[in-house]
């Protein structure tokens, strides 16, 4: 297996607050890796550090065996795209306009059209609503649009920040099915989620993040069956 991402001893602080206290993890090409953790554990901080939206204090990040570039746009160019928490789509642009923004670093017009057609095949609802403003979409549709926009940069690695947040159960199911499909078709996924059940079910491997530290790692099912994970993240009462 080719190591796509290696994070070694990553530290991030906000002023005096240490949000990440020495995180190390690896993502192999083709995997879905889920990071689970409670509110404030440092999940978004980790993804924002990877996409170079925030500065790291200490540590090393390798992507495809080379040092990760230091600027956000270079990271996208290298093949990493982040689908942010809260989706952050453009309310005043159409669905199609939002998708086209995802391809802003590409020049291959035909390829972009082909990829938009592919995204419409994955998300038929976006096709039906392609001329509608982003702001008029439901939460689930906005999440689909954010994922579609991310795919348009043709990433090798997609970072997904809480894709199921605020969605009705049926839509949560749909979003996780889409994540699996995208992965089956060749995109490696690093997912952070509070919905540990779903995230670990879909993952090849997972990591448990607690107050800025990785406290456990294992195969998705192994973590799902771990009594400590069950008690802390799956609401299972251990007698
Ligand atoms: P959530 O699921 O609630 O988004 P999270 O696991 O993604 O949680 P982070 O948002 O990464 O957690 O936050 C980790 C820690 O860093 C928390 O203690 C948080 O209060 C702090 N933090 C996050 N962003 C900032 C910021 N911009 N300034 C100061 N502290 C921050």
PDB file of N, CA, C and O in Angstrom, residues 1 10 29 36 46 57 59 62 66 84 86 100 102 121 126 132-134 137 142 153 163 168-169 178-179 183 223-224:
ATOM      1  N   UNK A   1       0.845  -1.224   0.000  1.00  0.00           N
ATOM      2  CA  UNK A   1       0.000   0.000   0.000  1.00  0.00           C
ATOM      3  C   UNK A   1       0.869   1.259   0.000  1.00  0.00           C
ATOM      4  O   UNK A   1       1.811   1.352   0.787  1.00  0.00           O
ATOM      5  N   UNK A  10       2.158  16.247  15.255  1.00  0.00           N
ATOM      6  CA  UNK A  10       1.583  17.558  14.925  1.00  0.00           C
ATOM      7  C   UNK A  10       1.077  18.299  16.171  1.00  0.00           C
ATOM      8  O   UNK A  10       0.285  17.773  16.948  1.00  0.00           O
ATOM      9  N   UNK A  29      -3.215   5.039   0.440  1.00  0.00           N
ATOM     10  CA  UNK A  29      -3.999   5.296  -0.761  1.00  0.00           C
ATOM     11  C   UNK A  29      -5.174   4.324  -0.811  1.00  0.00           C
ATOM     12  O   UNK A  29      -5.009   3.134  -0.549  1.00  0.00           O
ATOM     13  N   UNK A  36     -12.747  10.046  15.058  1.00  0.00           N
ATOM     14  CA  UNK A  36     -13.911  10.372  15.878  1.00  0.00           C
ATOM     15  C   UNK A  36     -13.450  11.072  17.151  1.00  0.00           C
ATOM     16  O   UNK A  36     -12.308  10.912  17.596  1.00  0.00           O
ATOM     17  N   UNK A  46      -7.308  19.712  13.093  1.00  0.00           N
ATOM     18  CA  UNK A  46      -6.429  18.832  12.346  1.00  0.00           C
ATOM     19  C   UNK A  46      -6.626  19.012  10.833  1.00  0.00           C
ATOM     20  O   UNK A  46      -5.669  19.147  10.079  1.00  0.00           O
ATOM     21  N   UNK A  57       2.464  24.437  14.800  1.00  0.00           N
ATOM     22  CA  UNK A  57       3.494  24.899  15.719  1.00  0.00           C
ATOM     23  C   UNK A  57       4.736  24.002  15.582  1.00  0.00           C
ATOM     24  O   UNK A  57       5.856  24.464  15.618  1.00  0.00           O
ATOM     25  N   UNK A  59       5.861  19.723  14.054  1.00  0.00           N
ATOM     26  CA  UNK A  59       5.429  18.470  13.431  1.00  0.00           C
ATOM     27  C   UNK A  59       5.728  18.448  11.948  1.00  0.00           C
ATOM     28  O   UNK A  59       6.181  19.446  11.379  1.00  0.00           O
ATOM     29  N   UNK A  62       3.689  14.756   5.508  1.00  0.00           N
ATOM     30  CA  UNK A  62       4.147  14.300   4.197  1.00  0.00           C
ATOM     31  C   UNK A  62       2.937  13.885   3.369  1.00  0.00           C
ATOM     32  O   UNK A  62       2.040  13.204   3.873  1.00  0.00           O
ATOM     33  N   UNK A  66       6.324  13.446  -0.025  1.00  0.00           N
ATOM     34  CA  UNK A  66       7.036  14.733  -0.045  1.00  0.00           C
ATOM     35  C   UNK A  66       6.432  15.677   0.997  1.00  0.00           C
ATOM     36  O   UNK A  66       5.264  15.515   1.383  1.00  0.00           O
ATOM     37  N   UNK A  84     -15.506  21.750   3.997  1.00  0.00           N
ATOM     38  CA  UNK A  84     -15.496  22.294   5.360  1.00  0.00           C
ATOM     39  C   UNK A  84     -16.759  22.006   6.158  1.00  0.00           C
ATOM     40  O   UNK A  84     -17.814  21.728   5.582  1.00  0.00           O
ATOM     41  N   UNK A  86     -20.003  22.832   7.975  1.00  0.00           N
ATOM     42  CA  UNK A  86     -20.971  23.885   7.671  1.00  0.00           C
ATOM     43  C   UNK A  86     -21.056  24.179   6.178  1.00  0.00           C
ATOM     44  O   UNK A  86     -21.709  25.130   5.767  1.00  0.00           O
ATOM     45  N   UNK A 100     -18.530  25.062 -10.433  1.00  0.00           N
ATOM     46  CA  UNK A 100     -17.439  25.568 -11.278  1.00  0.00           C
ATOM     47  C   UNK A 100     -16.313  26.173 -10.430  1.00  0.00           C
ATOM     48  O   UNK A 100     -15.138  26.091 -10.793  1.00  0.00           O
ATOM     49  N   UNK A 102     -15.220  25.031  -7.743  1.00  0.00           N
ATOM     50  CA  UNK A 102     -14.374  23.926  -7.303  1.00  0.00           C
ATOM     51  C   UNK A 102     -13.283  23.590  -8.315  1.00  0.00           C
ATOM     52  O   UNK A 102     -12.283  22.957  -7.981  1.00  0.00           O
ATOM     53  N   UNK A 121     -24.522  12.728 -12.039  1.00  0.00           N
ATOM     54  CA  UNK A 121     -24.980  11.327 -12.014  1.00  0.00           C
ATOM     55  C   UNK A 121     -24.955  10.782 -10.581  1.00  0.00           C
ATOM     56  O   UNK A 121     -25.778   9.955 -10.205  1.00  0.00           O
ATOM     57  N   UNK A 126     -28.916  17.540  -7.606  1.00  0.00           N
ATOM     58  CA  UNK A 126     -28.162  18.750  -7.963  1.00  0.00           C
ATOM     59  C   UNK A 126     -28.389  19.086  -9.438  1.00  0.00           C
ATOM     60  O   UNK A 126     -28.432  20.253  -9.818  1.00  0.00           O
ATOM     61  N   UNK A 132     -30.696  26.762  -9.689  1.00  0.00           N
ATOM     62  CA  UNK A 132     -31.177  27.355  -8.440  1.00  0.00           C
ATOM     63  C   UNK A 132     -30.009  27.942  -7.640  1.00  0.00           C
ATOM     64  O   UNK A 132     -28.886  27.456  -7.759  1.00  0.00           O
ATOM     65  N   UNK A 133     -30.286  28.962  -6.827  1.00  0.00           N
ATOM     66  CA  UNK A 133     -29.215  29.504  -5.987  1.00  0.00           C
ATOM     67  C   UNK A 133     -28.843  28.524  -4.879  1.00  0.00           C
ATOM     68  O   UNK A 133     -29.731  27.852  -4.317  1.00  0.00           O
ATOM     69  N   UNK A 134     -27.557  28.505  -4.551  1.00  0.00           N
ATOM     70  CA  UNK A 134     -27.070  27.618  -3.498  1.00  0.00           C
ATOM     71  C   UNK A 134     -27.814  27.813  -2.195  1.00  0.00           C
ATOM     72  O   UNK A 134     -28.121  26.856  -1.483  1.00  0.00           O
ATOM     73  N   UNK A 137     -31.032  25.760  -1.335  1.00  0.00           N
ATOM     74  CA  UNK A 137     -31.004  24.297  -1.181  1.00  0.00           C
ATOM     75  C   UNK A 137     -31.212  23.899   0.278  1.00  0.00           C
ATOM     76  O   UNK A 137     -30.904  24.659   1.190  1.00  0.00           O
ATOM     77  N   UNK A 142     -27.098  21.002   0.223  1.00  0.00           N
ATOM     78  CA  UNK A 142     -25.894  21.842   0.332  1.00  0.00           C
ATOM     79  C   UNK A 142     -24.663  20.983   0.626  1.00  0.00           C
ATOM     80  O   UNK A 142     -23.579  21.240   0.129  1.00  0.00           O
ATOM     81  N   UNK A 153     -12.018  19.461  -8.025  1.00  0.00           N
ATOM     82  CA  UNK A 153     -10.579  19.740  -8.088  1.00  0.00           C
ATOM     83  C   UNK A 153      -9.809  18.447  -8.365  1.00  0.00           C
ATOM     84  O   UNK A 153      -8.590  18.447  -8.376  1.00  0.00           O
ATOM     85  N   UNK A 163     -19.554  15.720   7.787  1.00  0.00           N
ATOM     86  CA  UNK A 163     -20.534  15.784   6.696  1.00  0.00           C
ATOM     87  C   UNK A 163     -21.965  15.493   7.125  1.00  0.00           C
ATOM     88  O   UNK A 163     -22.905  15.904   6.434  1.00  0.00           O
ATOM     89  N   UNK A 168     -31.016  15.054   8.604  1.00  0.00           N
ATOM     90  CA  UNK A 168     -31.996  14.044   9.017  1.00  0.00           C
ATOM     91  C   UNK A 168     -31.417  12.655   8.754  1.00  0.00           C
ATOM     92  O   UNK A 168     -30.602  12.483   7.834  1.00  0.00           O
ATOM     93  N   UNK A 169     -31.825  11.640   9.551  1.00  0.00           N
ATOM     94  CA  UNK A 169     -31.232  10.297   9.434  1.00  0.00           C
ATOM     95  C   UNK A 169     -31.186   9.734   8.009  1.00  0.00           C
ATOM     96  O   UNK A 169     -30.185   9.126   7.626  1.00  0.00           O
ATOM     97  N   UNK A 178     -22.691   7.959  -0.395  1.00  0.00           N
ATOM     98  CA  UNK A 178     -21.929   8.712  -1.395  1.00  0.00           C
ATOM     99  C   UNK A 178     -20.434   8.673  -1.072  1.00  0.00           C
ATOM    100  O   UNK A 178     -19.596   8.495  -1.956  1.00  0.00           O
ATOM    101  N   UNK A 179     -20.106   8.803   0.206  1.00  0.00           N
ATOM    102  CA  UNK A 179     -18.689   8.761   0.609  1.00  0.00           C
ATOM    103  C   UNK A 179     -18.072   7.427   0.186  1.00  0.00           C
ATOM    104  O   UNK A 179     -16.974   7.366  -0.351  1.00  0.00           O
ATOM    105  N   UNK A 183     -15.139   6.811  -2.698  1.00  0.00           N
ATOM    106  CA  UNK A 183     -13.947   6.050  -2.326  1.00  0.00           C
ATOM    107  C   UNK A 183     -13.763   4.849  -3.253  1.00  0.00           C
ATOM    108  O   UNK A 183     -12.655   4.582  -3.737  1.00  0.00           O
ATOM    109  N   UNK A 223     -12.855  -0.859  16.398  1.00  0.00           N
ATOM    110  CA  UNK A 223     -13.166   0.279  17.273  1.00  0.00           C
ATOM    111  C   UNK A 223     -14.652   0.285  17.646  1.00  0.00           C
ATOM    112  O   UNK A 223     -15.018   0.597  18.775  1.00  0.00           O
ATOM    113  N   UNK A 224     -15.496  -0.083  16.670  1.00  0.00           N
ATOM    114  CA  UNK A 224     -16.947  -0.120  16.944  1.00  0.00           C
ATOM    115  C   UNK A 224     -17.264  -1.097  18.068  1.00  0.00           C
ATOM    116  O   UNK A 224     -18.210  -0.899  18.832  1.00  0.00           O
TER     117      UNK A 224
END
